[in-house]
Amino acid sequence: MKQQIRLLLVEDETVLAGVVKETLEMKGFEVIYASDGQEGWQLYRQHQPDVCVIDVMMPRKDGLTLVQEIRATDTHTPLIFLTAKSEVQDVLKGFHAGADDYIKKPFSMEELILRIHALLKRTLAPAAHAAPTASQGQIRLGGYLFDYPRQELHYGGETRRLSQREADLLKMLADNVNNITSRKDMLLSIWGDDSFFNARNMDVYITRMRKYLHQDENIQIVNVRGRGFKLLA
């Protein structure tokens, strides 16, 4: 992991932003601050942060739009939403936009820091950047070649870059191909707990995986009710 983590904080509540920024800097983070989504997009492109913490409701450009713009070119950087909304549909909108996690306001700084480090542990892990070999993380799934170390999914001449969490999810399913992978095991291994909202988040990721694998009709991810998922190949 880098000696100092560069974090982009996008939050229009100046008092809250000041507290978060000061606390994170005391914990060793380099914090870049933007007060709205438009400024956040500019600073994201300028500084290429290791992680972003983004409010949902903001002037000029809201957090959902900002996350969608980031995800259009960057599937790797962890994105955490700060939100005053806690309805299921609001949270799912955030996950569909491309967020990796969310924290409901008000929140504790300890929880925020723990979640940041949990995401960075995956995305900045050396294995994610290792040079792949046939025996080091490449998995054949029908017409696809899944390169786990590089977080890439190849089909024909096309390459899709996966986020760390997407790669972890597909790796867990692929390691247990044609067998049931426990829903709870997936949640605990990849999300850290099996809470309701993490379970809904995982369902969003499963939907993405199905779209990524649709070019080979022999590949399916089926839901085994009450137990988990099965990758058929």
Coordinates of C-alpha atoms in Angstrom, one line a residue:
M1 CA 0.0 0.0 0.0
K2 CA 1.2 3.5 -0.7
Q3 CA 2.8 5.4 2.2
Q4 CA 0.3 8.1 2.0
I5 CA -3.3 7.6 0.6
R6 CA -4.6 10.3 -1.6
L7 CA -8.3 10.8 -0.9
L8 CA -10.8 13.0 -2.8
L9 CA -13.5 14.4 -0.5
V10 CA -16.6 15.9 -2.3
E11 CA -19.0 17.4 0.2
D12 CA -21.0 20.6 0.2
E13 CA -21.6 20.8 3.9
T14 CA -18.5 22.9 4.8
V15 CA -18.5 22.2 8.6
L16 CA -18.8 18.4 8.1
A17 CA -16.2 18.5 5.3
G18 CA -13.8 20.4 7.6
V19 CA -14.1 17.8 10.4
V20 CA -13.7 14.9 8.0
K21 CA -10.7 16.5 6.2
E22 CA -8.9 17.4 9.4
T23 CA -9.5 13.9 11.0
L24 CA -8.3 12.1 7.9
E25 CA -5.2 14.3 7.6
M26 CA -4.4 13.5 11.2
K27 CA -4.6 9.8 10.3
G28 CA -2.1 10.3 7.5
F29 CA -4.3 10.8 4.5
E30 CA -3.6 13.4 1.8
V31 CA -7.0 15.0 1.4
I32 CA -8.1 16.9 -1.7
Y33 CA -11.4 18.8 -1.1
A34 CA -14.2 19.8 -3.4
S35 CA -17.4 21.6 -2.4
D36 CA -19.6 20.4 -5.3
G37 CA -19.7 17.7 -8.0
Q38 CA -18.4 19.8 -10.8
E39 CA -15.3 20.8 -8.8
G40 CA -15.0 17.2 -7.7
W41 CA -14.8 16.0 -11.3
Q42 CA -12.1 18.6 -12.1
L43 CA -10.0 17.6 -9.1
Y44 CA -10.5 13.9 -9.8
R45 CA -9.0 14.3 -13.3
Q46 CA -6.2 16.4 -12.0
H47 CA -5.1 14.3 -9.0
Q48 CA -6.1 10.7 -9.8
P49 CA -6.9 9.9 -6.1
D50 CA -6.6 6.4 -4.5
V51 CA -10.1 6.6 -3.1
C52 CA -13.1 9.0 -3.3
V53 CA -15.7 9.9 -0.6
I54 CA -18.6 11.6 -2.3
D55 CA -21.8 13.2 -1.0
V56 CA -25.0 12.3 -2.9
M57 CA -26.9 15.6 -2.7
M58 CA -24.8 18.5 -4.0
P59 CA -25.2 21.7 -6.1
R60 CA -24.0 22.1 -9.7
K61 CA -23.5 18.3 -10.1
D62 CA -24.9 15.6 -7.8
G63 CA -22.9 12.7 -6.5
L64 CA -24.7 10.1 -8.6
T65 CA -23.7 12.0 -11.8
L66 CA -20.2 12.4 -10.6
V67 CA -19.8 8.7 -9.8
Q68 CA -21.2 7.7 -13.2
E69 CA -18.7 10.0 -14.9
I70 CA -15.8 8.5 -13.0
R71 CA -16.9 5.0 -13.7
A72 CA -17.1 5.7 -17.4
T73 CA -13.3 5.7 -17.5
D74 CA -12.2 4.2 -14.2
T75 CA -13.6 0.9 -12.8
H76 CA -10.8 0.5 -10.2
T77 CA -10.8 3.5 -7.8
P78 CA -13.0 2.8 -4.7
L79 CA -15.9 5.2 -4.4
I80 CA -17.8 5.7 -1.2
F81 CA -21.1 7.6 -0.9
L82 CA -22.0 9.7 2.0
T83 CA -25.8 10.0 2.1
A84 CA -28.6 11.2 4.3
K85 CA -30.9 8.9 2.5
S86 CA -31.3 5.3 3.7
E87 CA -34.2 3.9 1.6
V88 CA -33.4 0.8 -0.2
Q89 CA -34.1 2.3 -3.6
D90 CA -31.8 5.3 -2.9
V91 CA -29.0 3.0 -1.8
L92 CA -29.4 0.8 -4.9
K93 CA -29.3 3.8 -7.2
G94 CA -25.8 4.5 -5.7
F95 CA -24.6 1.0 -6.3
H96 CA -26.0 1.0 -9.8
A97 CA -24.1 4.2 -10.5
G98 CA -20.9 2.5 -9.6
A99 CA -20.3 3.1 -5.9
D100 CA -18.5 0.4 -3.9
D101 CA -19.9 1.4 -0.5
Y102 CA -22.1 3.9 1.3
I103 CA -22.2 5.5 4.7
K104 CA -25.4 7.0 6.1
K105 CA -25.2 10.4 7.8
P106 CA -24.6 10.9 10.7
F107 CA -21.6 8.6 10.8
S108 CA -18.5 7.9 12.9
M109 CA -15.1 8.7 11.6
E110 CA -13.8 5.4 12.9
E111 CA -16.4 3.6 10.6
L112 CA -15.4 5.7 7.6
I113 CA -11.7 5.0 8.1
L114 CA -12.3 1.3 8.5
R115 CA -14.3 1.1 5.3
I116 CA -11.7 3.1 3.4
H117 CA -9.0 0.8 4.4
A118 CA -11.1 -2.3 3.7
L119 CA -11.6 -1.2 0.1
L120 CA -8.0 -0.1 -0.4
K121 CA -6.7 -3.4 1.0
R122 CA -8.2 -5.0 -2.1
T123 CA -7.6 -2.4 -4.8
L124 CA -4.0 -1.6 -3.8
A125 CA -3.0 -5.2 -3.2
P126 CA 0.2 -6.1 -5.1
A127 CA -1.5 -9.2 -6.6
A128 CA -3.9 -7.0 -8.5
H129 CA -1.0 -5.7 -10.6
A130 CA 1.1 -8.8 -11.0
A131 CA 2.0 -10.0 -14.5
P132 CA -0.3 -13.0 -15.3
T133 CA 0.8 -16.4 -16.5
A134 CA -1.3 -19.4 -17.6
S135 CA -0.8 -20.8 -14.1
Q136 CA -1.1 -17.6 -12.2
G137 CA -4.7 -16.6 -12.1
Q138 CA -5.9 -17.0 -15.7
I139 CA -9.2 -19.0 -15.9
R140 CA -11.0 -20.2 -19.1
L141 CA -14.8 -19.8 -18.9
G142 CA -16.3 -21.0 -22.2
G143 CA -15.3 -18.4 -24.8
Y144 CA -13.9 -16.1 -22.1
L145 CA -10.5 -15.8 -20.6
F146 CA -10.6 -14.3 -17.1
D147 CA -7.3 -12.8 -16.0
Y148 CA -7.7 -12.3 -12.3
P149 CA -4.3 -10.7 -11.5
R150 CA -4.9 -8.0 -14.2
Q151 CA -8.6 -7.7 -13.5
E152 CA -9.5 -8.3 -17.1
L153 CA -12.1 -10.4 -18.9
H154 CA -11.3 -11.2 -22.5
Y155 CA -13.6 -12.4 -25.3
G156 CA -12.5 -12.5 -28.9
G157 CA -10.5 -9.4 -29.4
E158 CA -12.3 -7.5 -26.7
T159 CA -11.0 -6.8 -23.2
R160 CA -13.2 -5.6 -20.3
R161 CA -11.5 -4.0 -17.3
L162 CA -13.0 -5.2 -14.0
S163 CA -13.1 -3.4 -10.6
Q164 CA -11.3 -5.3 -7.8
R165 CA -14.7 -6.3 -6.3
E166 CA -16.0 -7.5 -9.6
A167 CA -12.8 -9.5 -10.1
D168 CA -13.0 -11.0 -6.6
L169 CA -16.7 -12.0 -7.2
L170 CA -16.0 -13.7 -10.5
K171 CA -12.9 -15.4 -9.1
M172 CA -14.9 -16.9 -6.2
L173 CA -17.6 -18.1 -8.6
A174 CA -15.1 -19.5 -11.1
D175 CA -13.1 -21.3 -8.4
N176 CA -16.3 -23.2 -7.6
V177 CA -17.6 -23.5 -11.2
N178 CA -20.7 -25.7 -11.7
N179 CA -21.2 -25.8 -7.9
I180 CA -23.1 -23.6 -5.5
T181 CA -21.1 -20.8 -3.9
S182 CA -22.7 -19.8 -0.6
R183 CA -24.2 -16.4 -0.6
K184 CA -23.1 -15.8 3.0
D185 CA -19.5 -16.9 2.2
M186 CA -19.4 -14.4 -0.7
L187 CA -20.7 -11.6 1.4
L188 CA -18.3 -12.2 4.3
S189 CA -15.3 -12.7 2.0
I190 CA -15.8 -9.8 -0.4
W191 CA -18.0 -7.3 1.5
G192 CA -16.9 -8.1 5.0
D193 CA -20.3 -8.8 6.5
D194 CA -23.7 -10.1 5.4
S195 CA -25.9 -7.1 6.1
F196 CA -29.1 -6.4 4.2
F197 CA -27.6 -3.6 2.2
N198 CA -24.4 -5.5 1.3
A199 CA -26.6 -8.3 0.1
R200 CA -28.5 -5.9 -2.2
N201 CA -25.2 -4.5 -3.4
M202 CA -24.0 -8.0 -4.2
D203 CA -27.1 -8.6 -6.3
V204 CA -26.2 -5.5 -8.3
Y205 CA -22.8 -7.0 -8.9
I206 CA -24.2 -10.3 -10.0
T207 CA -26.4 -8.5 -12.5
R208 CA -23.3 -6.8 -13.9
M209 CA -21.5 -10.1 -14.2
R210 CA -24.4 -11.6 -16.1
K211 CA -24.2 -8.7 -18.6
Y212 CA -20.4 -9.1 -18.9
L213 CA -20.7 -12.8 -19.7
H214 CA -23.7 -12.7 -22.0
Q215 CA -21.7 -13.2 -25.3
D216 CA -21.3 -16.9 -24.5
E217 CA -24.8 -18.4 -24.2
N218 CA -23.3 -21.4 -22.4
I219 CA -22.2 -19.3 -19.5
Q220 CA -24.8 -18.6 -16.8
I221 CA -24.9 -17.4 -13.2
V222 CA -28.0 -18.9 -11.7
N223 CA -29.6 -18.1 -8.3
V224 CA -30.1 -21.1 -6.1
R225 CA -32.8 -19.8 -3.8
G226 CA -31.8 -19.7 -0.1
R227 CA -28.3 -20.9 -0.8
G228 CA -26.3 -18.9 -3.2
F229 CA -25.2 -18.7 -6.8
K230 CA -23.8 -21.2 -9.3
L231 CA -21.6 -20.3 -12.3
L232 CA -22.4 -22.7 -15.1
A233 CA -19.7 -23.1 -17.8

